[in-house]
Amino acid sequence: MATRIDRKFAALKAEGRPALVTYFMGGDPDYETSLKIMKALPGSGSDIIELGVPFSDPMADGPAIQAAGLRALKKGMSLTKTLALAASFRESDNTTPIVLMGYYNPIYIYGVDRFLKDAVASGIDGLIIVDLPPEMDAELCIPAIKAGINFIRLATPTTDEKRLPKVLQNTSGFVYYVSMNGITGSALPDTSKVADAVKRIKEHTDLPVVVGFGVKTAEQAKVIGTAADGVVVGTAIVNAVANTIRPDGSLVADPAEAVATMVQGLSTGVRAVRLAAAE
Amino acid sequence: MDKAVEPNSFKTGPDEEGMFGIFGGRFVAETLMPLILELQQAYDDAKNDPAFKAELRELSTNYAGRPSKLYYAEGLTRHVRQLAKDRGLDGGAKIYFKREDLNHTGSHKINNCLGQILLAKRMGKTRIIAETGAGQHGVASATVSARFGLPCVVYMGATDVERQAPNVFRMKLLGAEVKPVASGHGTLKDAMNEALRDWVSNVDDTYYLIGTAAGPHPYPELVRDFQSVIGEEARAQILEREGRLPDTIIAAVGGGSNAIGLFHPFLDDKSVEIIGVEAGGRGLDGEEHCASMSAGSPGVLHGNRTYLLQNKDGQILDGHSVSAGLDYPGVGPEHSWLRDTGRVSYVPILDDEALDAFQLTTRVEGIIPALESAHAIAQAVKIAPEMAQDKIMIVNLSGRGDKDVHTVGKLMGMEI
């Protein structure tokens, strides 16, 4: 069964360029503004949207995404409202894939079956759940696949040859290669190593491989995009939102506009890959 | 909650996936998965290596001072018998203290740290990280790191850094770097998040020395095993002293390492009543307590499924306890399973009750207990008067209270 994610990658392949995958935190700085941010993403050049679900204890995230999650939680964001955000976005966009990204506990507490039903109804296409490795597939991965939702796995530099098949076994949609060991928002990795890693993963799977962690500029997006099927930008976008907020919570500028401007810039990077290939 | 199926033995867990019933598991980021598997392999090898066991025994005896004493707390026993008399009763159980406070570094934490530092060495790791609440585990980690010449970074909540100043200084003296963590309430939960972030970022050389019987498999198992020396000794000591098993054993439960260490060797002794004492803080009605098993629900945090304090959206609450070592919204997964099977009873003790027990023990025994241990003593004082005088009770005195003198002084309105 082809999902929105599969169709998107097929279209990008025809276009001959990598995907720009954009992460933002649902509910940051508040529900309405984050809906505006989300709605502006496709028009600014985002191909796939990663919708962050805030969690009180994001143990794999750096300070920027931790702070974004806390801002959202303080304004009353929840998993229920995150699903509502996706459903609201779907009213005007039925093609851009939405991947929900977060931690397992809010889903566990919501109830796995109920969550999957509501996620499908809200137009969610994929899940990235940071603290569910393949060893815990029975929890959510298998039920999600049955519900028609892609379960997207992270592969990391610590994922060796022996472990890679296990990691890829129940992965669908795409593979998310975390290009360095560390928390989100860390420094940009060595690009030649990234290219080798992507090649290594591709020897084991036909799925698209996207690369994340550390990309901030169009030039970096272009470099990484040349080596992979997609580039994930997260912390830079979350920072663009943060930079519009004063310490007292009032806004210096429009967060949606700030994000749109940043994404437009990044999208020239991934689009340049195609131009470069044509030369 | 349905009662979990009662097994033939309570001592066989966890299973190969690290589960105790529905609790435990390996809920970690992929980056950490290979490390956890490597640790498991190293631990399985070490367990069966006589040289490893011999080295641990040597250090436990001559460095940590094991075996720790089993002390008949005559003053406290006299006190509970007086309480019984005041109520017109003839009771008052005989109370023993398992003196983990006499260990090197002042608490049970050294047992686990010695075991894990030997594992780290075996695995060729060159950098130690740890989280700490009260600072007892931080001090023990800094101590073994000094002993084995490894650099050590201790993550500690900013609130705890403030309320456990003496331990912070001890860690620094021992050469450790103490990193205050300001997120959340600045307590143990936040320190653990930050330690996990460090580990994810430094996977090649770093060993994460977890201080409690929680976290992803195999930590709950290996910490329990290293702490079980408490119960093994206590069991043999009471048999020698009294010629029989105790009627009741009691320990305080934060993450639950001193408790599981005392409990585990007694789990299949059906006649022994086992009580774990949680931090009731300012009462279970609001959110100012850390009684995850008395007032929480199962969820997933820090690599394992266990009872947690959380809201309806699955966001973890911060909780509160006067005792930094119990100030954690979760608990080790084996305790969650022991709770659901009904083998162990978990009860809350309030801040005020613990403070009373702290002062009482100081006065009638000349022993200043850690505030954590004072929770267990408070429960003993609560139930002992109702028990007959020929009943025997063992309370785990998990640590000494020198570190808490400032906190208690402040609460008593004294400037130290």
XYZ file of C-alpha atoms in Angstrom:
695
model
C 0.000 0.000 0.000
C 1.620 3.226 -1.138
C 1.435 5.997 1.422
C 1.793 9.744 0.949
C 5.437 9.253 1.885
C 5.999 6.668 -0.861
C 4.260 8.878 -3.428
C 6.296 11.904 -2.376
C 9.623 10.117 -2.775
C 8.524 8.722 -6.150
C 7.704 12.253 -7.319
C 11.025 13.610 -6.028
C 12.898 10.832 -7.761
C 11.261 11.883 -11.024
C 12.277 15.444 -10.270
C 15.821 14.272 -9.536
C 16.342 16.005 -6.214
C 16.421 15.148 -2.525
C 13.592 15.849 -0.109
C 13.613 18.708 2.321
C 12.247 17.304 5.566
C 11.325 19.961 8.089
C 10.806 19.411 11.794
C 8.910 21.803 13.979
C 7.412 21.503 17.441
C 3.633 21.263 17.605
C 2.195 23.951 19.856
C 5.287 26.161 19.855
C 4.927 29.022 20.662
C 1.185 28.274 20.856
C -1.354 26.127 19.016
C -2.652 28.718 16.559
C 0.787 30.026 15.601
C 2.150 26.530 15.125
C -0.769 25.731 12.807
C 0.163 28.819 10.797
C 3.792 27.630 10.725
C 2.734 24.182 9.550
C 0.437 25.503 6.819
C 3.219 27.686 5.444
C 5.762 24.859 5.218
C 4.804 23.201 1.881
C 4.601 26.546 0.066
C 8.053 27.454 1.372
C 9.601 24.330 -0.100
C 9.187 21.661 2.568
C 8.500 18.241 1.077
C 7.832 16.261 4.232
C 6.727 17.600 7.594
C 7.961 16.197 10.872
C 5.531 17.246 13.540
C 7.120 17.214 16.995
C 5.030 16.028 19.924
C 6.161 17.777 23.093
C 7.355 15.600 25.972
C 8.426 16.608 29.461
C 11.614 14.513 29.352
C 13.091 14.527 25.847
C 16.264 12.603 26.614
C 17.632 12.567 23.056
C 17.099 16.265 22.369
C 19.379 19.238 22.769
C 18.537 22.506 24.541
C 16.680 24.093 21.568
C 14.104 21.329 21.151
C 13.832 20.823 24.924
C 12.932 24.494 25.285
C 10.457 24.354 22.376
C 8.684 21.391 23.960
C 8.451 23.155 27.300
C 7.056 26.302 25.655
C 4.394 24.171 23.982
C 3.519 22.248 27.151
C 3.229 25.487 29.103
C 0.649 26.659 26.585
C -1.323 23.466 27.110
C -0.154 21.419 24.122
C -0.802 17.684 24.302
C -0.834 14.632 22.052
C -4.575 15.103 21.534
C -4.005 18.665 20.360
C -1.069 17.593 18.185
C -3.382 15.196 16.352
C -5.915 18.015 16.009
C -3.175 20.198 14.517
C -2.477 17.562 11.860
C -6.173 17.120 11.109
C -6.574 20.859 10.718
C -3.606 21.004 8.317
C -5.086 18.142 6.295
C -8.225 20.194 5.556
C -6.220 22.253 3.062
C -3.348 19.892 2.143
C -3.912 16.259 1.316
C -0.529 15.456 -0.227
C 2.306 16.628 2.038
C 3.334 13.703 4.247
C 3.167 14.235 8.002
C 5.464 12.251 10.262
C 4.784 12.457 13.974
C 8.007 12.560 15.973
C 8.322 12.183 19.706
C 8.619 9.823 22.643
C 6.581 6.774 23.504
C 4.997 7.615 26.852
C 2.301 10.042 25.670
C 1.214 7.448 23.074
C 1.307 4.631 25.629
C -0.879 6.640 27.980
C -3.255 7.652 25.149
C -3.579 3.943 24.334
C -1.869 2.424 21.291
C -5.017 1.240 19.470
C -6.909 4.438 20.090
C -3.878 6.473 19.073
C -3.398 4.646 15.770
C -7.071 5.032 14.889
C -6.990 8.750 15.654
C -3.627 9.210 13.909
C -4.980 7.671 10.697
C -8.091 9.840 10.958
C -5.884 12.926 11.437
C -3.885 12.212 8.286
C -0.656 11.078 9.953
C 1.515 9.078 7.553
C 4.457 8.009 9.639
C 5.883 7.790 13.128
C 9.363 8.374 14.510
C 9.398 7.326 18.140
C 12.831 7.969 19.538
C 12.737 5.524 22.454
C 11.344 2.490 20.630
C 14.244 0.461 19.193
C 13.522 -2.725 17.168
C 13.714 -4.746 20.379
C 10.421 -3.118 21.399
C 8.625 -3.548 18.033
C 5.645 -5.327 19.555
C 4.716 -2.137 21.435
C 3.835 0.163 18.553
C 5.750 -0.615 15.344
C 3.851 -3.779 14.385
C 0.415 -2.343 15.259
C 1.285 0.849 13.329
C 2.236 -1.079 10.191
C -1.066 -2.970 10.437
C -2.885 0.353 10.698
C -1.199 1.534 7.480
C 1.195 3.980 9.118
C 4.902 3.950 8.254
C 7.226 3.302 11.159
C 10.417 5.172 10.420
C 13.516 4.029 12.193
C 16.626 5.909 13.127
C 19.964 4.446 12.113
C 23.032 5.900 13.802
C 26.810 5.645 13.557
C 26.606 3.030 16.349
C 24.349 0.856 14.195
C 26.917 -1.602 12.810
C 26.655 -4.051 9.907
C 25.411 -6.766 12.181
C 22.651 -4.659 13.653
C 21.556 -2.812 10.504
C 19.275 -5.607 9.182
C 17.449 -5.689 12.516
C 16.977 -1.941 12.436
C 15.698 -2.030 8.856
C 13.473 -5.080 9.260
C 10.192 -3.351 10.079
C 11.119 0.086 8.781
C 9.002 1.621 6.045
C 8.550 5.009 4.387
C 12.174 6.010 4.716
C 15.225 5.485 6.888
C 16.346 8.383 9.013
C 20.114 8.379 9.360
C 21.208 10.343 12.400
C 24.566 11.502 11.174
C 26.279 11.683 14.512
C 26.094 10.278 17.986
C 24.597 12.980 20.079
C 21.568 15.017 20.877
C 19.635 17.076 18.347
C 21.191 20.368 17.348
C 24.804 19.257 17.656
C 27.514 20.310 15.218
C 27.463 19.355 11.558
C 29.057 15.993 10.825
C 31.830 15.126 8.434
C 30.053 14.971 5.078
C 32.260 12.321 3.498
C 31.467 9.995 6.399
C 27.782 10.694 5.868
C 28.014 9.701 2.217
C 29.727 6.426 3.174
C 27.082 5.689 5.793
C 24.233 6.325 3.374
C 25.886 4.010 0.861
C 26.273 1.363 3.552
C 22.587 1.577 4.495
C 21.505 1.469 0.864
C 23.281 -1.857 0.453
C 20.678 -3.250 2.837
C 17.507 -1.492 1.725
C 15.669 0.073 -1.213
C 14.052 2.639 1.062
C 15.015 6.309 0.696
C 17.609 7.409 3.255
C 17.346 10.882 4.740
C 20.013 12.455 6.894
C 19.523 14.597 9.941
C 21.234 16.351 12.821
C 23.131 19.543 12.359
C 21.978 21.044 9.028
C 21.430 24.795 9.292
C 22.144 26.409 5.931
C 21.219 25.993 2.270
C 24.823 25.148 1.438
C 24.885 22.358 4.040
C 21.521 21.123 2.771
C 22.985 20.968 -0.715
C 26.063 19.036 0.407
C 24.109 16.521 2.475
C 21.373 16.360 -0.173
C 23.897 15.299 -2.786
C 24.738 12.245 -0.701
C 21.234 11.292 0.451
C 17.570 11.117 -0.575
C 16.621 13.816 1.828
C 17.820 16.367 4.338
C 16.197 16.905 7.732
C 16.286 20.330 9.308
C 14.993 20.631 12.859
C 16.906 22.635 15.393
C 17.484 25.529 12.970
C 13.721 25.846 12.451
C 12.966 25.576 16.152
C 15.572 28.284 16.750
C 13.951 30.482 14.110
C 10.745 30.298 16.170
C 12.617 30.909 19.439
C 14.298 33.998 17.998
C 10.926 35.673 17.502
C 9.993 35.326 21.162
C 11.048 37.805 23.835
C 11.874 36.498 27.332
C 8.453 37.726 28.528
C 6.705 35.660 25.834
C 5.723 38.513 23.525
C 6.671 38.316 19.861
C 9.386 40.331 18.120
C 8.333 39.085 14.698
C 5.912 36.646 13.103
C 7.193 33.095 13.849
C 5.426 31.652 10.788
C 7.142 34.192 8.541
C 10.514 33.552 10.176
C 10.163 29.812 9.589
C 8.924 30.311 6.017
C 11.915 32.506 5.197
C 14.327 29.995 6.666
C 12.723 27.049 4.825
C 12.701 28.942 1.530
C 16.429 29.435 1.921
C 17.032 25.767 2.738
C 14.893 24.643 -0.174
C 17.206 26.437 -2.621
C 19.866 24.103 -1.244
C 18.039 20.867 -2.065
C 16.854 22.245 -5.383
C 20.431 23.153 -6.282
C 21.256 19.453 -6.117
C 19.130 18.881 -9.174
C 20.699 21.808 -11.000
C 24.141 20.516 -10.058
C 23.235 17.075 -11.370
C 21.992 18.577 -14.642
C 25.224 20.455 -15.285
C -4.918 -2.772 37.874
C -5.236 -6.544 37.507
C -3.030 -8.476 39.824
C -0.046 -9.904 37.966
C 0.274 -13.670 37.891
C 2.077 -15.004 40.928
C 5.153 -16.938 39.842
C 6.683 -20.060 41.425
C 9.693 -18.006 42.389
C 10.002 -14.249 42.677
C 13.724 -14.385 42.038
C 13.976 -15.489 38.405
C 13.393 -12.162 36.625
C 13.962 -10.425 34.382
C 13.402 -12.447 31.198
C 15.759 -12.229 28.216
C 14.111 -9.043 26.993
C 14.640 -7.454 30.378
C 11.004 -7.666 31.401
C 9.560 -8.220 34.850
C 6.006 -8.978 33.743
C 4.979 -5.859 31.783
C 7.678 -3.753 33.473
C 11.274 -3.058 32.493
C 12.442 -3.355 28.881
C 14.796 -1.347 26.708
C 13.093 1.899 25.745
C 16.142 3.783 24.492
C 17.285 5.653 21.405
C 18.948 3.530 18.724
C 22.301 5.204 19.443
C 22.339 3.590 22.885
C 21.028 0.181 21.878
C 24.387 -1.314 20.817
C 25.932 -0.063 24.076
C 23.266 -1.656 26.191
C 23.703 -4.953 24.355
C 27.461 -4.698 24.842
C 26.965 -4.046 28.555
C 24.702 -7.043 28.833
C 27.293 -9.250 27.181
C 30.037 -7.907 29.440
C 27.907 -8.447 32.520
C 26.968 -11.991 31.541
C 30.660 -12.786 31.064
C 31.682 -11.114 34.322
C 29.028 -12.920 36.332
C 30.590 -16.232 35.408
C 34.196 -15.133 35.815
C 35.743 -16.182 39.154
C 38.416 -13.487 38.802
C 35.771 -10.767 38.568
C 33.962 -12.098 41.607
C 37.191 -12.399 43.564
C 38.212 -8.824 42.786
C 34.781 -7.514 43.784
C 34.890 -9.517 47.011
C 38.329 -8.187 47.872
C 37.267 -4.579 47.295
C 33.978 -5.050 49.144
C 35.777 -6.430 52.169
C 38.881 -4.290 52.429
C 37.854 -1.081 50.665
C 34.127 -0.755 51.403
C 34.215 -2.514 54.770
C 31.761 -5.358 54.155
C 30.029 -7.191 55.617
C 28.030 -4.370 57.146
C 26.779 -4.989 60.673
C 23.323 -6.118 61.674
C 22.676 -4.010 64.736
C 19.989 -4.579 67.351
C 18.471 -1.127 67.798
C 17.739 -1.417 71.469
C 16.940 2.242 72.024
C 14.413 2.337 69.200
C 12.922 -0.994 70.318
C 12.506 0.416 73.834
C 10.838 3.450 72.268
C 8.281 1.450 70.262
C 7.526 -0.717 73.327
C 6.819 2.445 75.289
C 4.529 3.587 72.480
C 2.737 0.240 72.708
C 2.394 0.577 76.465
C 0.983 4.092 76.064
C -1.698 2.578 73.859
C -2.452 -0.102 76.405
C -0.719 -2.765 74.317
C 1.891 -5.327 75.259
C 3.653 -5.204 71.881
C 6.698 -3.684 70.294
C 8.659 -5.697 67.752
C 12.400 -6.090 68.065
C 14.076 -3.780 65.552
C 17.380 -4.443 63.820
C 19.233 -2.024 61.561
C 21.231 -3.250 58.601
C 24.084 -0.767 58.869
C 24.792 0.275 55.269
C 25.551 3.705 56.728
C 28.833 2.262 57.987
C 30.099 1.457 54.507
C 32.885 3.480 52.975
C 31.321 6.673 51.511
C 28.429 6.375 53.950
C 25.755 4.481 52.103
C 24.819 1.348 50.195
C 25.734 3.076 46.917
C 29.331 1.863 47.080
C 28.197 -1.775 46.563
C 26.867 -1.014 43.105
C 29.671 1.387 42.176
C 32.395 -1.162 42.895
C 30.635 -3.738 40.742
C 30.062 -1.346 37.866
C 33.519 0.240 37.883
C 34.974 -3.242 37.477
C 32.616 -3.783 34.558
C 33.650 -0.458 33.022
C 37.298 -1.416 33.354
C 36.590 -4.797 31.804
C 34.873 -3.092 28.870
C 37.840 -0.776 28.329
C 35.848 2.385 29.031
C 37.897 5.410 30.026
C 35.324 7.942 31.234
C 32.617 7.594 33.876
C 29.359 9.519 34.037
C 26.716 9.283 36.730
C 23.533 10.955 37.911
C 22.837 11.711 41.517
C 20.014 12.955 43.715
C 21.139 13.204 47.312
C 24.725 12.968 46.176
C 25.319 9.566 47.771
C 25.660 7.850 44.421
C 27.639 10.783 43.064
C 30.089 10.497 45.943
C 30.349 6.725 45.525
C 30.908 7.126 41.764
C 33.522 9.826 42.302
C 35.179 7.584 44.878
C 35.521 4.493 42.703
C 36.576 6.672 39.753
C 39.354 8.125 41.907
C 40.329 4.662 43.059
C 40.590 3.416 39.456
C 42.014 6.597 37.981
C 39.148 7.416 35.630
C 37.699 10.890 34.999
C 34.160 11.219 36.327
C 31.327 13.614 35.489
C 28.359 13.709 37.855
C 25.041 15.229 36.760
C 23.059 16.663 39.620
C 19.863 18.712 39.662
C 20.473 22.369 40.520
C 18.025 22.146 43.443
C 19.904 19.154 44.802
C 23.275 20.854 44.353
C 21.967 23.481 46.710
C 20.395 21.225 49.330
C 23.234 18.675 49.358
C 26.177 21.070 49.412
C 28.463 18.871 51.563
C 28.236 16.012 49.079
C 28.912 18.347 46.155
C 32.123 19.418 47.834
C 33.085 15.815 48.554
C 32.659 14.909 44.890
C 34.836 17.821 43.850
C 37.493 16.832 46.374
C 37.458 13.378 44.856
C 38.253 14.884 41.489
C 34.841 14.603 39.865
C 33.261 17.320 37.786
C 29.778 18.142 39.110
C 27.455 19.508 36.444
C 24.300 21.172 37.813
C 21.170 20.580 35.733
C 18.669 23.419 35.770
C 15.826 21.916 33.714
C 12.591 20.775 35.371
C 12.689 21.087 39.151
C 16.444 20.476 39.081
C 16.220 17.081 40.739
C 17.150 13.461 40.034
C 14.889 13.029 36.987
C 16.525 15.977 35.257
C 19.997 14.752 36.188
C 19.192 11.401 34.599
C 17.975 13.052 31.368
C 21.207 14.994 31.143
C 23.365 11.954 31.869
C 21.585 10.080 29.069
C 22.253 13.010 26.708
C 25.926 12.898 27.635
C 26.026 9.153 27.008
C 24.364 9.491 23.584
C 27.020 12.064 22.689
C 30.039 10.134 24.011
C 29.281 6.519 23.226
C 32.795 5.435 22.350
C 34.649 5.969 25.605
C 31.985 6.542 28.239
C 30.488 4.206 30.812
C 27.192 5.310 32.349
C 27.260 4.269 35.983
C 23.553 4.282 36.863
C 22.991 4.527 40.582
C 19.640 2.882 41.012
C 17.903 -0.309 39.954
C 16.151 1.462 37.090
C 16.896 2.445 33.498
C 17.069 0.159 30.470
C 17.848 -3.538 30.801
C 20.334 -4.776 32.016
C 20.778 -1.984 34.586
C 17.879 -2.962 36.879
C 19.206 -6.505 36.984
C 22.880 -5.755 37.484
C 22.324 -3.021 40.074
C 20.053 -5.394 41.966
C 22.656 -8.134 41.819
C 25.402 -5.845 43.136
C 23.098 -4.622 45.930
C 21.775 -8.052 46.874
C 24.789 -8.464 49.118
C 22.748 -6.417 51.629
C 19.965 -8.982 51.857
C 22.258 -11.990 51.617
C 24.262 -10.778 54.580
C 21.211 -9.687 56.555
C 19.553 -13.057 56.021
C 22.598 -14.986 57.246
C 23.190 -12.556 60.126
C 19.647 -12.742 61.480
C 19.651 -16.538 61.217
C 22.810 -16.575 63.273
C 21.577 -14.023 65.826
C 17.985 -15.144 66.246
C 17.976 -18.615 64.767
C 15.144 -17.687 62.436
C 14.036 -15.408 59.627
C 12.666 -11.948 60.408
C 8.919 -11.309 60.348
C 9.175 -7.991 58.548
C 11.819 -6.223 56.483
C 11.560 -2.555 55.551
C 13.475 -0.255 53.197
C 12.970 3.145 51.637
C 12.265 3.259 47.888
C 13.262 6.086 45.580
C 14.612 4.376 42.485
C 14.785 1.434 44.833
C 18.329 0.051 44.831
C 18.811 -0.328 48.593
C 15.334 -1.808 48.854
C 15.732 -4.375 46.090
C 19.141 -5.242 47.531
C 17.605 -6.057 50.913
C 14.414 -7.610 49.525
C 15.659 -9.876 46.767
C 17.240 -12.635 48.871
C 14.034 -12.778 50.990
C 11.511 -12.824 48.121
C 10.877 -16.554 48.276
C 10.727 -16.651 52.075
C 6.960 -16.582 52.195
C 6.801 -15.940 55.944
C 8.688 -12.661 55.620
C 6.541 -9.572 55.192
C 8.255 -7.049 52.909
C 7.503 -3.339 52.985
C 8.869 -0.642 50.685
C 8.488 2.946 51.851
C 7.872 5.689 49.313
C 8.228 9.411 49.806
C 4.786 10.724 50.704
C 6.129 14.292 50.660
C 3.393 16.694 51.743
C 0.633 14.131 51.187
C -0.719 12.055 48.310
C -3.679 14.351 47.568
C -1.726 16.857 45.503
C 1.387 16.542 43.365
C 3.902 17.157 46.134
C 5.071 13.625 46.763
C 7.088 10.910 45.032
C 4.905 7.900 45.767
C 4.821 6.547 42.227
C 3.523 3.123 43.217
C 0.971 4.376 45.737
C -0.386 7.162 43.541
C 1.048 6.806 40.027
C 0.392 4.650 36.966
C 2.520 2.568 34.579
C 4.385 4.495 31.886
C 7.692 4.650 30.026
C 10.599 6.826 31.153
C 14.389 6.552 31.249
C 14.511 3.306 29.330
C 11.974 1.262 31.226
C 8.269 0.787 31.818
C 7.395 1.271 35.447
C 5.066 3.151 37.793
C 5.390 6.888 37.223
C 3.923 10.138 38.417
C 2.386 11.586 35.283
C -0.566 13.531 33.993
C -3.315 12.355 31.631
C -1.193 13.317 28.597
C 1.729 11.146 29.688
C 3.864 14.113 30.732
C 6.039 13.276 33.716
C 5.469 15.232 36.917
C 8.315 16.483 39.046
C 7.092 15.365 42.438
C 8.524 16.438 45.756
C 10.304 14.936 48.715
C 12.276 16.443 51.573
C 14.786 13.724 50.759
C 16.707 14.351 47.552
C 17.418 10.638 47.179
C 13.718 9.790 47.016
C 12.808 12.775 44.849
C 12.184 10.795 41.672
C 8.832 10.338 39.883
C 9.558 6.734 38.889
C 10.850 3.557 40.478
C 12.834 0.506 39.416
C 10.752 -1.874 37.271
C 11.196 -4.887 39.544
C 9.483 -2.983 42.343
C 6.547 -2.240 40.032
C 6.255 -5.940 39.340
C 6.592 -6.888 43.012
C 3.846 -4.398 43.764
C 1.473 -5.821 41.166
C 2.145 -9.418 42.198
C 1.414 -8.410 45.772
C 4.689 -9.816 47.121
C 5.808 -6.457 48.472
C 3.622 -3.754 50.036
C 4.537 -0.173 49.227
C 3.419 2.552 51.594
C 4.026 6.309 51.777
C 5.694 8.183 54.636
C 5.297 11.959 54.782
C 8.148 14.495 54.994
C 7.183 15.338 58.585
C 7.077 11.700 59.675
C 10.523 11.132 58.181
C 11.902 14.225 59.924
C 10.508 12.964 63.239
C 12.140 9.568 62.704
C 15.404 11.305 61.773
C 15.465 13.138 65.101
C 14.196 10.184 67.078
C 16.892 7.843 65.778
C 19.543 10.441 66.440
C 18.407 10.788 70.052
C 17.650 7.213 71.053
C 20.319 5.430 69.008
C 23.052 8.000 68.587
C 22.848 7.368 64.852
C 22.083 10.145 62.387
C 20.277 8.366 59.552
C 20.010 9.644 55.993
C 16.620 11.253 55.350
C 15.952 8.456 52.862
C 16.531 5.792 55.511
C 14.497 7.857 57.998
C 11.438 7.091 55.844
C 11.967 3.367 56.448
C 12.524 3.927 60.165
C 9.327 6.003 60.353
C 7.351 3.088 58.933
C 8.961 0.723 61.455
C 8.035 3.049 64.332
C 4.508 3.224 62.939
C 3.860 -0.526 62.832
C 6.198 -2.020 65.465
C 4.038 -1.079 68.476
C 1.161 -3.088 67.003
C 3.365 -6.181 66.653
C 4.125 -8.658 69.446
C 7.431 -8.326 71.291
C 8.736 -11.600 69.898
C 8.405 -10.331 66.334
C 11.594 -9.378 64.529
C 12.037 -6.575 62.063
C 14.995 -5.515 59.923
C 15.170 -1.933 58.698
C 17.693 -1.020 56.047
C 19.698 1.909 57.343
C 20.818 2.659 53.790
C 22.942 5.702 54.552
C 24.149 8.121 57.143
C 22.598 11.532 57.570
C 25.573 13.862 57.826
C 24.720 15.177 54.353
C 21.213 16.110 55.559
C 22.186 18.117 58.601
C 21.863 21.418 56.707
C 18.451 20.526 55.267
C 17.089 19.407 58.610
C 18.580 22.421 60.400
C 16.866 24.747 57.940
C 13.526 22.978 58.417
C 13.934 23.265 62.193
C 14.506 26.984 61.755
C 18.198 26.876 62.610
C 21.003 28.562 60.739
C 24.057 26.306 60.541
